[in-house]
């Protein structure tokens, strides 16, 4: 049993749709290149590379975590969110206003993501919707406190995961990515896209 408000929809995107989304991402990263963020205070680099699409993007640097309209390295606006993702939001988010940010996380060999809450948004009434592409990941899900029971689920290419309602502030992370489980990305690895409503409508 998953915590209320979280829903896992396996294989929402079929292979051709996954391939065309990857093509859109290739175009987006030409405008908004992937970069390696660092943790606030420590300056320790993330093991994932990131970029964003949308009118706002989530960034991490020595000063903290925040949303901003410009790419931190190019100073230019982020690339737009591909239409197919806006359609997934309409279908699965159960929230009447469009997302403003799509965080792109790129996992290469050995990359992972520690347990965290997504809490830099103003509007926790909106869910966070994630789309996975490429190699399967082991996703760890806990409760709303950092300590306590956790469970894992596997996120595969084309899966959609929605965290809303009581699960919106649950701790979660990626334990590891299972190398060689998908042929979608020629060089291997995994891409996770998270759509977020940032401001109160
Ligand atoms: C990932 N996902 O799947 C990391 N956050 O690579 C997240 O951090 C996440 O999947 C909020 C809601 C859904 C998620
Ligand atoms: Fe998250």
mmCIF file of C-alpha atoms and ligand atoms in Angstrom:
data_model
loop_
_atom_site.group_PDB
_atom_site.id
_atom_site.type_symbol
_atom_site.label_atom_id
_atom_site.label_comp_id
_atom_site.label_asym_id
_atom_site.label_seq_id
_atom_site.Cartn_x
_atom_site.Cartn_y
_atom_site.Cartn_z
ATOM 1 C CA UNK A 1 0.000 0.000 0.000
ATOM 2 C CA UNK A 2 1.316 3.417 -0.941
ATOM 3 C CA UNK A 3 0.645 6.532 1.118
ATOM 4 C CA UNK A 4 -2.575 8.242 0.102
ATOM 5 C CA UNK A 5 -2.172 10.777 -2.694
ATOM 6 C CA UNK A 6 0.669 9.048 -4.465
ATOM 7 C CA UNK A 7 -0.040 7.224 -7.680
ATOM 8 C CA UNK A 8 2.236 5.220 -9.930
ATOM 9 C CA UNK A 9 1.104 4.842 -13.540
ATOM 10 C CA UNK A 10 3.411 2.364 -15.301
ATOM 11 C CA UNK A 11 4.105 2.611 -19.052
ATOM 12 C CA UNK A 12 2.021 5.717 -19.732
ATOM 13 C CA UNK A 13 4.302 6.726 -22.597
ATOM 14 C CA UNK A 14 4.867 4.100 -25.259
ATOM 15 C CA UNK A 15 8.235 3.741 -26.929
ATOM 16 C CA UNK A 16 7.596 6.113 -29.889
ATOM 17 C CA UNK A 17 6.346 8.807 -27.483
ATOM 18 C CA UNK A 18 9.413 8.284 -25.280
ATOM 19 C CA UNK A 19 11.671 8.652 -28.332
ATOM 20 C CA UNK A 20 10.032 11.863 -29.464
ATOM 21 C CA UNK A 21 10.216 13.275 -25.926
ATOM 22 C CA UNK A 22 13.956 12.503 -25.854
ATOM 23 C CA UNK A 23 14.282 14.415 -29.155
ATOM 24 C CA UNK A 24 12.491 17.403 -27.567
ATOM 25 C CA UNK A 25 14.892 17.204 -24.620
ATOM 26 C CA UNK A 26 17.881 17.214 -26.948
ATOM 27 C CA UNK A 27 16.587 20.497 -28.402
ATOM 28 C CA UNK A 28 15.864 21.895 -24.928
ATOM 29 C CA UNK A 29 19.386 21.208 -23.640
ATOM 30 C CA UNK A 30 20.862 23.101 -26.589
ATOM 31 C CA UNK A 31 19.051 26.190 -25.257
ATOM 32 C CA UNK A 32 19.362 25.310 -21.544
ATOM 33 C CA UNK A 33 22.441 23.083 -21.079
ATOM 34 C CA UNK A 34 22.751 20.456 -18.363
ATOM 35 C CA UNK A 35 25.015 21.564 -15.518
ATOM 36 C CA UNK A 36 26.158 20.147 -12.187
ATOM 37 C CA UNK A 37 24.562 21.994 -9.258
ATOM 38 C CA UNK A 38 26.201 22.147 -5.824
ATOM 39 C CA UNK A 39 24.708 21.738 -2.366
ATOM 40 C CA UNK A 40 24.050 24.837 -0.284
ATOM 41 C CA UNK A 41 26.766 25.604 2.309
ATOM 42 C CA UNK A 42 29.016 22.601 1.580
ATOM 43 C CA UNK A 43 29.332 23.275 -2.146
ATOM 44 C CA UNK A 44 29.408 19.532 -2.698
ATOM 45 C CA UNK A 45 28.375 18.667 -6.264
ATOM 46 C CA UNK A 46 25.184 16.732 -6.970
ATOM 47 C CA UNK A 47 25.758 13.381 -8.678
ATOM 48 C CA UNK A 48 22.981 14.176 -11.176
ATOM 49 C CA UNK A 49 23.220 16.846 -13.848
ATOM 50 C CA UNK A 50 20.281 19.216 -14.133
ATOM 51 C CA UNK A 51 18.482 21.742 -16.216
ATOM 52 C CA UNK A 52 14.897 23.017 -16.374
ATOM 53 C CA UNK A 53 12.171 23.848 -18.818
ATOM 54 C CA UNK A 54 9.372 26.343 -18.228
ATOM 55 C CA UNK A 55 8.964 29.911 -17.011
ATOM 56 C CA UNK A 56 10.681 28.974 -13.739
ATOM 57 C CA UNK A 57 13.433 26.510 -12.928
ATOM 58 C CA UNK A 58 14.627 24.964 -9.666
ATOM 59 C CA UNK A 59 18.261 25.694 -8.873
ATOM 60 C CA UNK A 60 20.646 24.791 -6.061
ATOM 61 C CA UNK A 61 23.854 26.627 -5.283
ATOM 62 C CA UNK A 62 25.895 27.752 -2.273
ATOM 63 C CA UNK A 63 23.165 30.274 -1.390
ATOM 64 C CA UNK A 64 20.371 27.710 -1.182
ATOM 65 C CA UNK A 65 17.488 26.300 -3.202
ATOM 66 C CA UNK A 66 15.099 28.470 -5.186
ATOM 67 C CA UNK A 67 13.150 28.941 -8.387
ATOM 68 C CA UNK A 68 14.337 31.455 -10.961
ATOM 69 C CA UNK A 69 13.420 32.465 -14.508
ATOM 70 C CA UNK A 70 16.951 32.305 -15.920
ATOM 71 C CA UNK A 71 19.495 29.530 -16.427
ATOM 72 C CA UNK A 72 22.277 30.143 -13.872
ATOM 73 C CA UNK A 73 25.086 29.689 -16.388
ATOM 74 C CA UNK A 74 23.732 31.201 -19.610
ATOM 75 C CA UNK A 75 21.577 33.919 -17.997
ATOM 76 C CA UNK A 76 18.896 33.066 -20.574
ATOM 77 C CA UNK A 77 15.274 31.941 -20.044
ATOM 78 C CA UNK A 78 14.727 28.178 -19.765
ATOM 79 C CA UNK A 79 13.479 26.259 -22.819
ATOM 80 C CA UNK A 80 9.690 25.778 -22.947
ATOM 81 C CA UNK A 81 7.982 22.691 -21.484
ATOM 82 C CA UNK A 82 7.188 20.212 -24.302
ATOM 83 C CA UNK A 83 3.493 19.906 -25.124
ATOM 84 C CA UNK A 84 3.310 16.178 -24.337
ATOM 85 C CA UNK A 85 4.289 16.921 -20.718
ATOM 86 C CA UNK A 86 1.579 19.573 -20.387
ATOM 87 C CA UNK A 87 -0.895 16.947 -21.614
ATOM 88 C CA UNK A 88 0.306 14.453 -18.998
ATOM 89 C CA UNK A 89 -0.156 17.129 -16.331
ATOM 90 C CA UNK A 90 -3.728 17.764 -17.523
ATOM 91 C CA UNK A 91 -4.500 14.077 -17.496
ATOM 92 C CA UNK A 92 -2.815 12.941 -14.285
ATOM 93 C CA UNK A 93 -2.217 15.913 -11.967
ATOM 94 C CA UNK A 94 -5.814 16.611 -11.011
ATOM 95 C CA UNK A 95 -4.932 20.279 -10.663
ATOM 96 C CA UNK A 96 -6.569 23.007 -12.749
ATOM 97 C CA UNK A 97 -3.576 25.291 -13.390
ATOM 98 C CA UNK A 98 -0.586 24.500 -15.608
ATOM 99 C CA UNK A 99 2.879 23.651 -14.263
ATOM 100 C CA UNK A 100 5.491 26.420 -14.363
ATOM 101 C CA UNK A 101 8.651 24.362 -13.968
ATOM 102 C CA UNK A 102 9.933 21.076 -15.287
ATOM 103 C CA UNK A 103 13.130 20.000 -13.551
ATOM 104 C CA UNK A 104 15.286 17.698 -15.668
ATOM 105 C CA UNK A 105 17.543 15.296 -13.744
ATOM 106 C CA UNK A 106 20.069 13.283 -15.744
ATOM 107 C CA UNK A 107 21.554 10.204 -14.059
ATOM 108 C CA UNK A 108 24.717 8.724 -15.484
ATOM 109 C CA UNK A 109 26.642 5.740 -14.084
ATOM 110 C CA UNK A 110 26.532 5.773 -10.270
ATOM 111 C CA UNK A 111 24.304 8.853 -9.868
ATOM 112 C CA UNK A 112 21.684 8.827 -7.118
ATOM 113 C CA UNK A 113 19.556 11.260 -5.146
ATOM 114 C CA UNK A 114 19.385 11.419 -1.370
ATOM 115 C CA UNK A 115 16.108 11.460 0.561
ATOM 116 C CA UNK A 116 14.496 14.883 0.252
ATOM 117 C CA UNK A 117 11.187 16.714 0.305
ATOM 118 C CA UNK A 118 10.092 18.955 -2.557
ATOM 119 C CA UNK A 119 9.164 22.042 -0.561
ATOM 120 C CA UNK A 120 10.486 25.068 -2.390
ATOM 121 C CA UNK A 121 7.124 25.701 -4.072
ATOM 122 C CA UNK A 122 4.535 28.167 -2.737
ATOM 123 C CA UNK A 123 1.612 25.974 -3.591
ATOM 124 C CA UNK A 124 1.585 22.545 -1.949
ATOM 125 C CA UNK A 125 -1.979 22.041 -3.195
ATOM 126 C CA UNK A 126 -0.482 21.215 -6.564
ATOM 127 C CA UNK A 127 1.079 17.768 -6.887
ATOM 128 C CA UNK A 128 4.512 17.052 -8.330
ATOM 129 C CA UNK A 129 4.306 14.828 -11.404
ATOM 130 C CA UNK A 130 7.342 12.849 -12.517
ATOM 131 C CA UNK A 131 8.108 11.113 -15.799
ATOM 132 C CA UNK A 132 10.960 8.611 -16.064
ATOM 133 C CA UNK A 133 12.960 7.813 -19.215
ATOM 134 C CA UNK A 134 15.764 5.328 -19.802
ATOM 135 C CA UNK A 135 17.161 2.921 -17.235
ATOM 136 C CA UNK A 136 14.938 1.748 -14.363
ATOM 137 C CA UNK A 137 15.463 3.438 -10.986
ATOM 138 C CA UNK A 138 14.907 2.246 -7.435
ATOM 139 C CA UNK A 139 12.747 5.006 -5.907
ATOM 140 C CA UNK A 140 12.623 5.177 -2.099
ATOM 141 C CA UNK A 141 9.522 6.621 -0.465
ATOM 142 C CA UNK A 142 9.134 7.515 3.185
ATOM 143 C CA UNK A 143 6.652 9.497 5.212
ATOM 144 C CA UNK A 144 6.521 13.192 6.012
ATOM 145 C CA UNK A 145 9.260 12.856 8.666
ATOM 146 C CA UNK A 146 12.866 12.124 7.754
ATOM 147 C CA UNK A 147 12.976 9.172 10.129
ATOM 148 C CA UNK A 148 10.635 6.217 9.894
ATOM 149 C CA UNK A 149 9.554 3.467 7.590
ATOM 150 C CA UNK A 150 10.321 3.623 3.901
ATOM 151 C CA UNK A 151 9.431 1.477 0.920
ATOM 152 C CA UNK A 152 10.838 1.191 -2.583
ATOM 153 C CA UNK A 153 9.282 1.039 -5.990
ATOM 154 C CA UNK A 154 10.851 0.704 -9.417
ATOM 155 C CA UNK A 155 10.368 3.515 -11.904
ATOM 156 C CA UNK A 156 10.804 2.413 -15.511
ATOM 157 C CA UNK A 157 10.953 4.261 -18.806
ATOM 158 C CA UNK A 158 7.586 5.801 -19.631
ATOM 159 C CA UNK A 159 6.235 5.641 -16.076
ATOM 160 C CA UNK A 160 4.412 8.558 -14.458
ATOM 161 C CA UNK A 161 4.455 9.107 -10.693
ATOM 162 C CA UNK A 162 2.217 11.691 -9.029
ATOM 163 C CA UNK A 163 2.824 12.899 -5.473
ATOM 164 C CA UNK A 164 -0.082 14.956 -4.254
ATOM 165 C CA UNK A 165 -2.426 15.349 -1.327
ATOM 166 C CA UNK A 166 -1.080 13.769 1.875
ATOM 167 C CA UNK A 167 1.989 12.450 -0.006
ATOM 168 C CA UNK A 168 3.017 15.850 -1.355
ATOM 169 C CA UNK A 169 5.645 16.416 1.348
ATOM 170 C CA UNK A 170 6.811 12.824 1.736
ATOM 171 C CA UNK A 171 10.546 12.190 1.770
ATOM 172 C CA UNK A 172 11.784 10.402 -1.325
ATOM 173 C CA UNK A 173 14.953 9.720 -3.267
ATOM 174 C CA UNK A 174 16.667 7.494 -5.798
ATOM 175 C CA UNK A 175 18.765 4.684 -4.297
ATOM 176 C CA UNK A 176 20.242 3.646 -7.604
ATOM 177 C CA UNK A 177 19.731 3.313 -11.317
ATOM 178 C CA UNK A 178 19.838 -0.177 -12.808
ATOM 179 C CA UNK A 179 22.359 0.018 -15.639
ATOM 180 C CA UNK A 180 21.407 -1.636 -18.908
ATOM 181 C CA UNK A 181 17.678 -1.973 -18.221
ATOM 182 C CA UNK A 182 16.594 0.263 -21.128
ATOM 183 C CA UNK A 183 17.744 0.883 -24.687
ATOM 184 C CA UNK A 184 16.064 4.292 -24.978
ATOM 185 C CA UNK A 185 19.161 6.431 -24.394
ATOM 186 C CA UNK A 186 22.041 5.469 -26.679
ATOM 187 C CA UNK A 187 24.643 6.199 -24.004
ATOM 188 C CA UNK A 188 22.521 4.644 -21.223
ATOM 189 C CA UNK A 189 21.484 6.376 -18.016
ATOM 190 C CA UNK A 190 18.200 7.792 -16.847
ATOM 191 C CA UNK A 191 16.292 11.047 -17.193
ATOM 192 C CA UNK A 192 13.655 12.126 -14.696
ATOM 193 C CA UNK A 193 11.347 15.037 -15.411
ATOM 194 C CA UNK A 194 9.370 16.613 -12.573
ATOM 195 C CA UNK A 195 6.587 19.043 -13.348
ATOM 196 C CA UNK A 196 5.761 21.589 -10.659
ATOM 197 C CA UNK A 197 3.367 24.411 -10.038
ATOM 198 C CA UNK A 198 5.499 26.951 -8.177
ATOM 199 C CA UNK A 199 3.363 30.051 -7.535
ATOM 200 C CA UNK A 200 -0.131 30.269 -6.121
ATOM 201 C CA UNK A 201 -2.485 30.870 -9.059
HETATM 202 C C1 LIG B 1 13.798 11.000 -9.631
HETATM 203 N N1 LIG B 1 12.297 12.265 -8.346
HETATM 204 O O1 LIG B 1 12.876 10.233 -9.913
HETATM 205 C C2 LIG B 1 13.663 11.983 -8.527
HETATM 206 N N2 LIG B 1 10.079 14.431 -6.621
HETATM 207 O O2 LIG B 1 14.860 10.981 -10.213
HETATM 208 C C3 LIG B 1 11.871 13.150 -7.456
HETATM 209 O O3 LIG B 1 12.638 13.741 -6.719
HETATM 210 C C4 LIG B 1 10.430 13.390 -7.359
HETATM 211 O O4 LIG B 1 9.828 11.521 -8.686
HETATM 212 C C5 LIG B 1 8.777 14.699 -6.457
HETATM 213 C C6 LIG B 1 7.800 13.935 -7.016
HETATM 214 C C7 LIG B 1 8.125 12.860 -7.778
HETATM 215 C C8 LIG B 1 9.473 12.567 -7.958
HETATM 216 FE FE1 LIG B 2 11.738 15.177 -5.461
#
